[in-house]
Short mmCIF file of C-alpha atoms and ligand atoms in Angstrom, two decimals:
data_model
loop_
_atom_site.label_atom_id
_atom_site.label_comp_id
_atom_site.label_asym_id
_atom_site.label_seq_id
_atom_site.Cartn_x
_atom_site.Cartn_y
_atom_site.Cartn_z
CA UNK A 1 36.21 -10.56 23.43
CA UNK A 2 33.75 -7.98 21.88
CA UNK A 3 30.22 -10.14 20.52
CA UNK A 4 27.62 -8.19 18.80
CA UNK A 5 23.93 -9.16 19.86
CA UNK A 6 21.14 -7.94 17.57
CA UNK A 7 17.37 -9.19 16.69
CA UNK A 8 14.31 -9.10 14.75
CA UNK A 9 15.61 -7.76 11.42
CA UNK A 10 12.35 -9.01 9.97
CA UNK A 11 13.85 -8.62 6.24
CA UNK A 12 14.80 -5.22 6.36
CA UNK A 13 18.15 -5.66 4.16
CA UNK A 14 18.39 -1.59 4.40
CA UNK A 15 18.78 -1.25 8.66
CA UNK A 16 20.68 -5.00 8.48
CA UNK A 17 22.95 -3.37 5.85
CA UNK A 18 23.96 -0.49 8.12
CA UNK A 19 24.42 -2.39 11.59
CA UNK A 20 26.71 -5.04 9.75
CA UNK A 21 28.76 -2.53 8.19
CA UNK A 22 29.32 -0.54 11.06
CA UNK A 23 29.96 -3.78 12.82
CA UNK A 24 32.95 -4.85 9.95
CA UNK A 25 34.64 -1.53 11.46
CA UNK A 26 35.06 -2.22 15.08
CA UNK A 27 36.19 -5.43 17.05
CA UNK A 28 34.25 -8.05 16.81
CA UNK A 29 34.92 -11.62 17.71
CA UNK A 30 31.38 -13.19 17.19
CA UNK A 31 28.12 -12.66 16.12
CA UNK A 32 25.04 -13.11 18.30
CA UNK A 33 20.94 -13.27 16.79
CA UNK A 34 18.26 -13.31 18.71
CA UNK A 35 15.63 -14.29 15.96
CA UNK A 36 13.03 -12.92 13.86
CA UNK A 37 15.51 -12.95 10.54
CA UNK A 38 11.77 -13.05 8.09
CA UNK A 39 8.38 -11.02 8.24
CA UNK A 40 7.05 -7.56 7.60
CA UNK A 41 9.72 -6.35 5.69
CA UNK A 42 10.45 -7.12 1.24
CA UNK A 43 14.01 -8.67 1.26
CA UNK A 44 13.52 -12.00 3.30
CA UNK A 45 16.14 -14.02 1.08
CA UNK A 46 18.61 -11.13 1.38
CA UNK A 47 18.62 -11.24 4.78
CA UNK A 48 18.87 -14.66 5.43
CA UNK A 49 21.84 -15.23 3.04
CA UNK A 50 23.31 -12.27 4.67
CA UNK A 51 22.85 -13.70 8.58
CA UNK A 52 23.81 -17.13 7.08
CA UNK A 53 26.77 -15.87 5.53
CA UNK A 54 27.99 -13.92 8.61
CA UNK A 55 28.66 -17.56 10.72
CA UNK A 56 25.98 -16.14 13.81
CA UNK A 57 25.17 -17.85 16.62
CA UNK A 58 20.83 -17.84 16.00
CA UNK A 59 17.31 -18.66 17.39
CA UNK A 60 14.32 -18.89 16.00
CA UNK A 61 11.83 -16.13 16.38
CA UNK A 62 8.43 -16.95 16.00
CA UNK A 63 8.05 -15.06 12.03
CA UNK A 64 10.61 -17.45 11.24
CA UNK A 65 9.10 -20.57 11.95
CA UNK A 66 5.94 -19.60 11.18
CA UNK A 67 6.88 -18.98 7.77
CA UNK A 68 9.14 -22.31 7.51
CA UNK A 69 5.54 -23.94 8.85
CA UNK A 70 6.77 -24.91 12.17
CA UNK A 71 4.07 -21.82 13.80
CA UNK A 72 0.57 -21.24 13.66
CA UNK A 73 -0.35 -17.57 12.66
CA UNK A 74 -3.32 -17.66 14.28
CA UNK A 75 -2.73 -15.23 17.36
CA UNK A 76 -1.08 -13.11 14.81
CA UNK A 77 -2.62 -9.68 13.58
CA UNK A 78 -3.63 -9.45 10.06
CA UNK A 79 -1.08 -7.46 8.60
CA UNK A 80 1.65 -9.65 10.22
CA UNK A 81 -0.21 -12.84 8.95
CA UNK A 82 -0.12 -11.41 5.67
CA UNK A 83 3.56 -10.29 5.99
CA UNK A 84 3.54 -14.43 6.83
CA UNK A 85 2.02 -16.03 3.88
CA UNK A 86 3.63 -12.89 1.60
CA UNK A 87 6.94 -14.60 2.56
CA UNK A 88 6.27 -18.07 2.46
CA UNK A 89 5.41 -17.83 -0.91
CA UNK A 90 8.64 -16.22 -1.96
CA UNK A 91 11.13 -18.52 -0.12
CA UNK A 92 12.68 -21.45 -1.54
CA UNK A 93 12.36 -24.73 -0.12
CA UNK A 94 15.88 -24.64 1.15
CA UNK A 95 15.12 -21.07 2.72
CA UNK A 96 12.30 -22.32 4.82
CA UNK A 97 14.35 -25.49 5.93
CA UNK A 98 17.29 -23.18 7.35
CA UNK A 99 14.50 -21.36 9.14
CA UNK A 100 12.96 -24.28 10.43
CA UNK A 101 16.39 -25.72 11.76
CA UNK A 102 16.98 -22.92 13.80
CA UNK A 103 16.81 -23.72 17.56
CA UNK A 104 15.17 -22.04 20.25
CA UNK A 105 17.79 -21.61 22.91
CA UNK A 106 21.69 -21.31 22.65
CA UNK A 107 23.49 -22.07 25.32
CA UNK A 108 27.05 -20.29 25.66
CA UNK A 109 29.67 -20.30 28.46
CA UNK A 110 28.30 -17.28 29.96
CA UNK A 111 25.00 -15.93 28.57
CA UNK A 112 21.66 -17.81 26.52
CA UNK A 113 19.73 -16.32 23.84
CA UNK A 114 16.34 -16.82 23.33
CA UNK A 115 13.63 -14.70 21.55
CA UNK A 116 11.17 -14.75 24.01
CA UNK A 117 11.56 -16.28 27.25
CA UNK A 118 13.36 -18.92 28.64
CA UNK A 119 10.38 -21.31 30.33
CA UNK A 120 8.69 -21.39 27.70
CA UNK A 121 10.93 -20.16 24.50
CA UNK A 122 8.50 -22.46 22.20
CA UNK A 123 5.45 -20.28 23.50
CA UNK A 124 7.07 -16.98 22.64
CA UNK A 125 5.60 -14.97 25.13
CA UNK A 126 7.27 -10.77 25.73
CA UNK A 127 9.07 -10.29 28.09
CA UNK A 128 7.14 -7.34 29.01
CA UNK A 129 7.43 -7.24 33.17
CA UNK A 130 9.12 -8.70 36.65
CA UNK A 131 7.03 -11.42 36.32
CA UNK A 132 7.91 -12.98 32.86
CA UNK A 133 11.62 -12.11 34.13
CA UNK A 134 11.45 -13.83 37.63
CA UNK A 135 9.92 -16.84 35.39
CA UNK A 136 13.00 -16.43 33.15
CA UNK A 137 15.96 -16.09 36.13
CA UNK A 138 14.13 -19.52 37.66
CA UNK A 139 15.00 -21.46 34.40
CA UNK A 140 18.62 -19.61 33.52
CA UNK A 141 21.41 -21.58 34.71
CA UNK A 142 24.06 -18.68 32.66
CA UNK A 143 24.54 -15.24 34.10
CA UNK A 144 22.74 -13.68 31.57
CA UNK A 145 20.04 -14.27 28.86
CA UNK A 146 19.77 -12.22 25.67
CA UNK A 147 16.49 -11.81 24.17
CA UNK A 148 14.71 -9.93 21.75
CA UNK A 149 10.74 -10.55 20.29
CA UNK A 150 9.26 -7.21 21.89
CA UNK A 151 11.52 -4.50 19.69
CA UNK A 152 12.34 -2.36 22.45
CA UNK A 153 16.13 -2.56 24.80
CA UNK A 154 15.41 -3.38 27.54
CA UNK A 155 17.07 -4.78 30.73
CA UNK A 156 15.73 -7.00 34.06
CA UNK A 157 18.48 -7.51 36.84
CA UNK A 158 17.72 -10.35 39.82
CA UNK A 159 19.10 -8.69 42.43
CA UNK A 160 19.06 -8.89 46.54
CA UNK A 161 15.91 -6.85 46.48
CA UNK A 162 14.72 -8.84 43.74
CA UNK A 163 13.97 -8.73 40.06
CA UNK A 164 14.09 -4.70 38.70
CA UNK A 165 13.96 -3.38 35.30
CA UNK A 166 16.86 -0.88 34.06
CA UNK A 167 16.79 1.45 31.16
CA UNK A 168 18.69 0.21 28.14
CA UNK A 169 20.68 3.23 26.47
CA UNK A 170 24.17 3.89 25.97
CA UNK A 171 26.88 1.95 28.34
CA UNK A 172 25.95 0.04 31.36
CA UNK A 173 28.27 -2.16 33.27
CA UNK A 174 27.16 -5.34 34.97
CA UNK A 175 27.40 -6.28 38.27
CA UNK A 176 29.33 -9.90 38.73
CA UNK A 177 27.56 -10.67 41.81
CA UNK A 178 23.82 -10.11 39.63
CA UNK A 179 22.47 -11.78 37.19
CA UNK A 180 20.20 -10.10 34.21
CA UNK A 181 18.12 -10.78 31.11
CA UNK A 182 19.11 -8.23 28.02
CA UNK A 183 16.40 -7.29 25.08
CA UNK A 184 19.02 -6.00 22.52
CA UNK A 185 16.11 -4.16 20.55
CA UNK A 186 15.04 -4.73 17.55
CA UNK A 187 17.44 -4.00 13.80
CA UNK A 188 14.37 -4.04 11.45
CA UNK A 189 11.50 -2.50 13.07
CA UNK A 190 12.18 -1.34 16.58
CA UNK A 191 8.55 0.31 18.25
CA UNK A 192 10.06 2.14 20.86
CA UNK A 193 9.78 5.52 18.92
CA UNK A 194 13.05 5.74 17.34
CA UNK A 195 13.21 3.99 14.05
CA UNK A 196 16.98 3.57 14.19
CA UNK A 197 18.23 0.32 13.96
CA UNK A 198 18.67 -0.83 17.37
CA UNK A 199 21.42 -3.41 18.69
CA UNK A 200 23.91 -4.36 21.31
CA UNK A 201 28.01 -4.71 21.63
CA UNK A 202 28.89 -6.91 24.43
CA UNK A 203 32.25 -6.93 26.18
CA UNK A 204 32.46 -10.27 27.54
CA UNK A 205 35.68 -9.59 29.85
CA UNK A 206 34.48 -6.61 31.69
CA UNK A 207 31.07 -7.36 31.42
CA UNK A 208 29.67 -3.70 29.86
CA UNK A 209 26.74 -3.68 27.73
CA UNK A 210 26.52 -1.07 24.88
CA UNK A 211 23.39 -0.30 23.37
CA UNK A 212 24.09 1.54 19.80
CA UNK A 213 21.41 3.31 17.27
CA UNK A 214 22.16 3.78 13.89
CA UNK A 215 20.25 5.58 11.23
CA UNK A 216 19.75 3.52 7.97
CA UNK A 217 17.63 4.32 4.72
CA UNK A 218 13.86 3.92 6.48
CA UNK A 219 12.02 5.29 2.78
CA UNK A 220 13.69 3.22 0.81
CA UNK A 221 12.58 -0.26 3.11
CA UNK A 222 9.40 1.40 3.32
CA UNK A 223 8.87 1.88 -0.15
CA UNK A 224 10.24 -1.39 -1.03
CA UNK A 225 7.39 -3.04 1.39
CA UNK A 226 5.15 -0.66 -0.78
CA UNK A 227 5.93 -1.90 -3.74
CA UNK A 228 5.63 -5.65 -2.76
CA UNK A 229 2.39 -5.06 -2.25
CA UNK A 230 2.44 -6.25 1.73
CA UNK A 231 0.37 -4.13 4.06
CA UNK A 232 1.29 -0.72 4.12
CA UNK A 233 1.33 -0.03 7.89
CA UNK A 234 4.31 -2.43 7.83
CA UNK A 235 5.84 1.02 5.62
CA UNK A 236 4.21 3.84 7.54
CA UNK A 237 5.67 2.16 11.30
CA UNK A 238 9.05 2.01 9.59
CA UNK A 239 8.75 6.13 9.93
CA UNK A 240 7.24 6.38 13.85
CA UNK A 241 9.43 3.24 14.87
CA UNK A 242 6.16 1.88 16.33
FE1 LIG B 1 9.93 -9.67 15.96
#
């Protein structure tokens, strides 16, 4: 079975439009999100309806419990606490409780998800290096973990020489005998310097990862976040994918 993987759409209805409908066209038996549904971006209840709608498998990312209250914004920058309180106020009550039900690990047969790492998935710390990885493999009892929170693909193997990173792009197939953690990129505002939407296609019976891009309408999210009046780097990064 085919399972699409994708994360931090931060309420960019435009990129989540694209990815979905591309998804509808190939073969896909379920539906994988790695958090981060709410935040920077001007369609948050679009989005969630959307995701909600769809029957995904989700996490929490830290944007969405910070706006359903469950999160403290305070080691957040300034534009992203005002993306924050921007979004709070225009979710309803039920809105903020299906963010704030959203767990912070799921466990499937195979493979976890968790936004940011695995020892400490209420801390949501990047998974930026070996370290935060090796910390990760310790706690994983599943042969892989899917996560997302830094917006860039990304992929750590624990192998015999230890734990390695691997460029994420196009097709890679996984060894049986290794274990790895995936970051399946980011839908909504991936900083990696390509603003395509960014996710993952996951072929559970031979094990191959595909990491996809698609283009998807970046000025009109951008001038949507514009014209809700939330910061306007959260338009101009849209452009750089940074
Ligand atoms: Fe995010």
């Amino acid at each position: 079975m085919r399972y699409a993987i994708f994360s931090d759409v931060h309420a960019n209805l435009e990129a989540l439009e694209v990815v979905l409908d591309h998804l509808a066209g190939v073969d896909i038996g379920r539906y994988f999100f790695v958090g981060d549904i709410v935040g920077y971006g001007a369609d948050p209840s679009a989005c969630i309806r959307l995701l909600a709608s769809l029957g995904a498998v989700m996490v929490c990312g830290n944007h969405d419990w910070a706006v359903s209250g469950d999160l403290t914004t305070d080691y957040f920058n300034e534009a992203a606490a005002a993306a924050v309180e921007w979004t709070k106020e225009r979710l309803s009550s039920s809105e903020k409780k299906f963010l704030h039900g959203l767990a912070l690990v799921q466990e499937e047969s195979d493979f976890c998800l968790v936004h940011g790492t695995l020892d400490h998935p209420e801390a949501f710390d990047y998974m930026t290096d070996r370290h935060r990885a090796a910390k990760t493999f310790y706690t994983l009892k599943k042969s892989i973990c899917f996560v997302g929170h830094l917006h860039q693909a990304g992929i750590f193997a624990e192998t015999s020489d230890g734990v390695v990173g691997i460029p994420a792009s196009g097709s890679k197939k996984l060894d049986k005998r290794e274990r790895y953690i995936v970051n399946v990129g980011s839908v909504g505002q991936p900083r990696d310097g390509d603003p395509r939407a960014c996710f993952c296609i996951f072929d559970g019976a031979d094990r191959t990862l595909e990491f996809q891009r698609l283009d998807y309408d970046v000025k009109r999210a951008a001038d949507k976040i514009r014209a809700a009046g939330l910061p306007q780097t959260l338009a101009s990064r849209l452009y750089a994918g940074r």
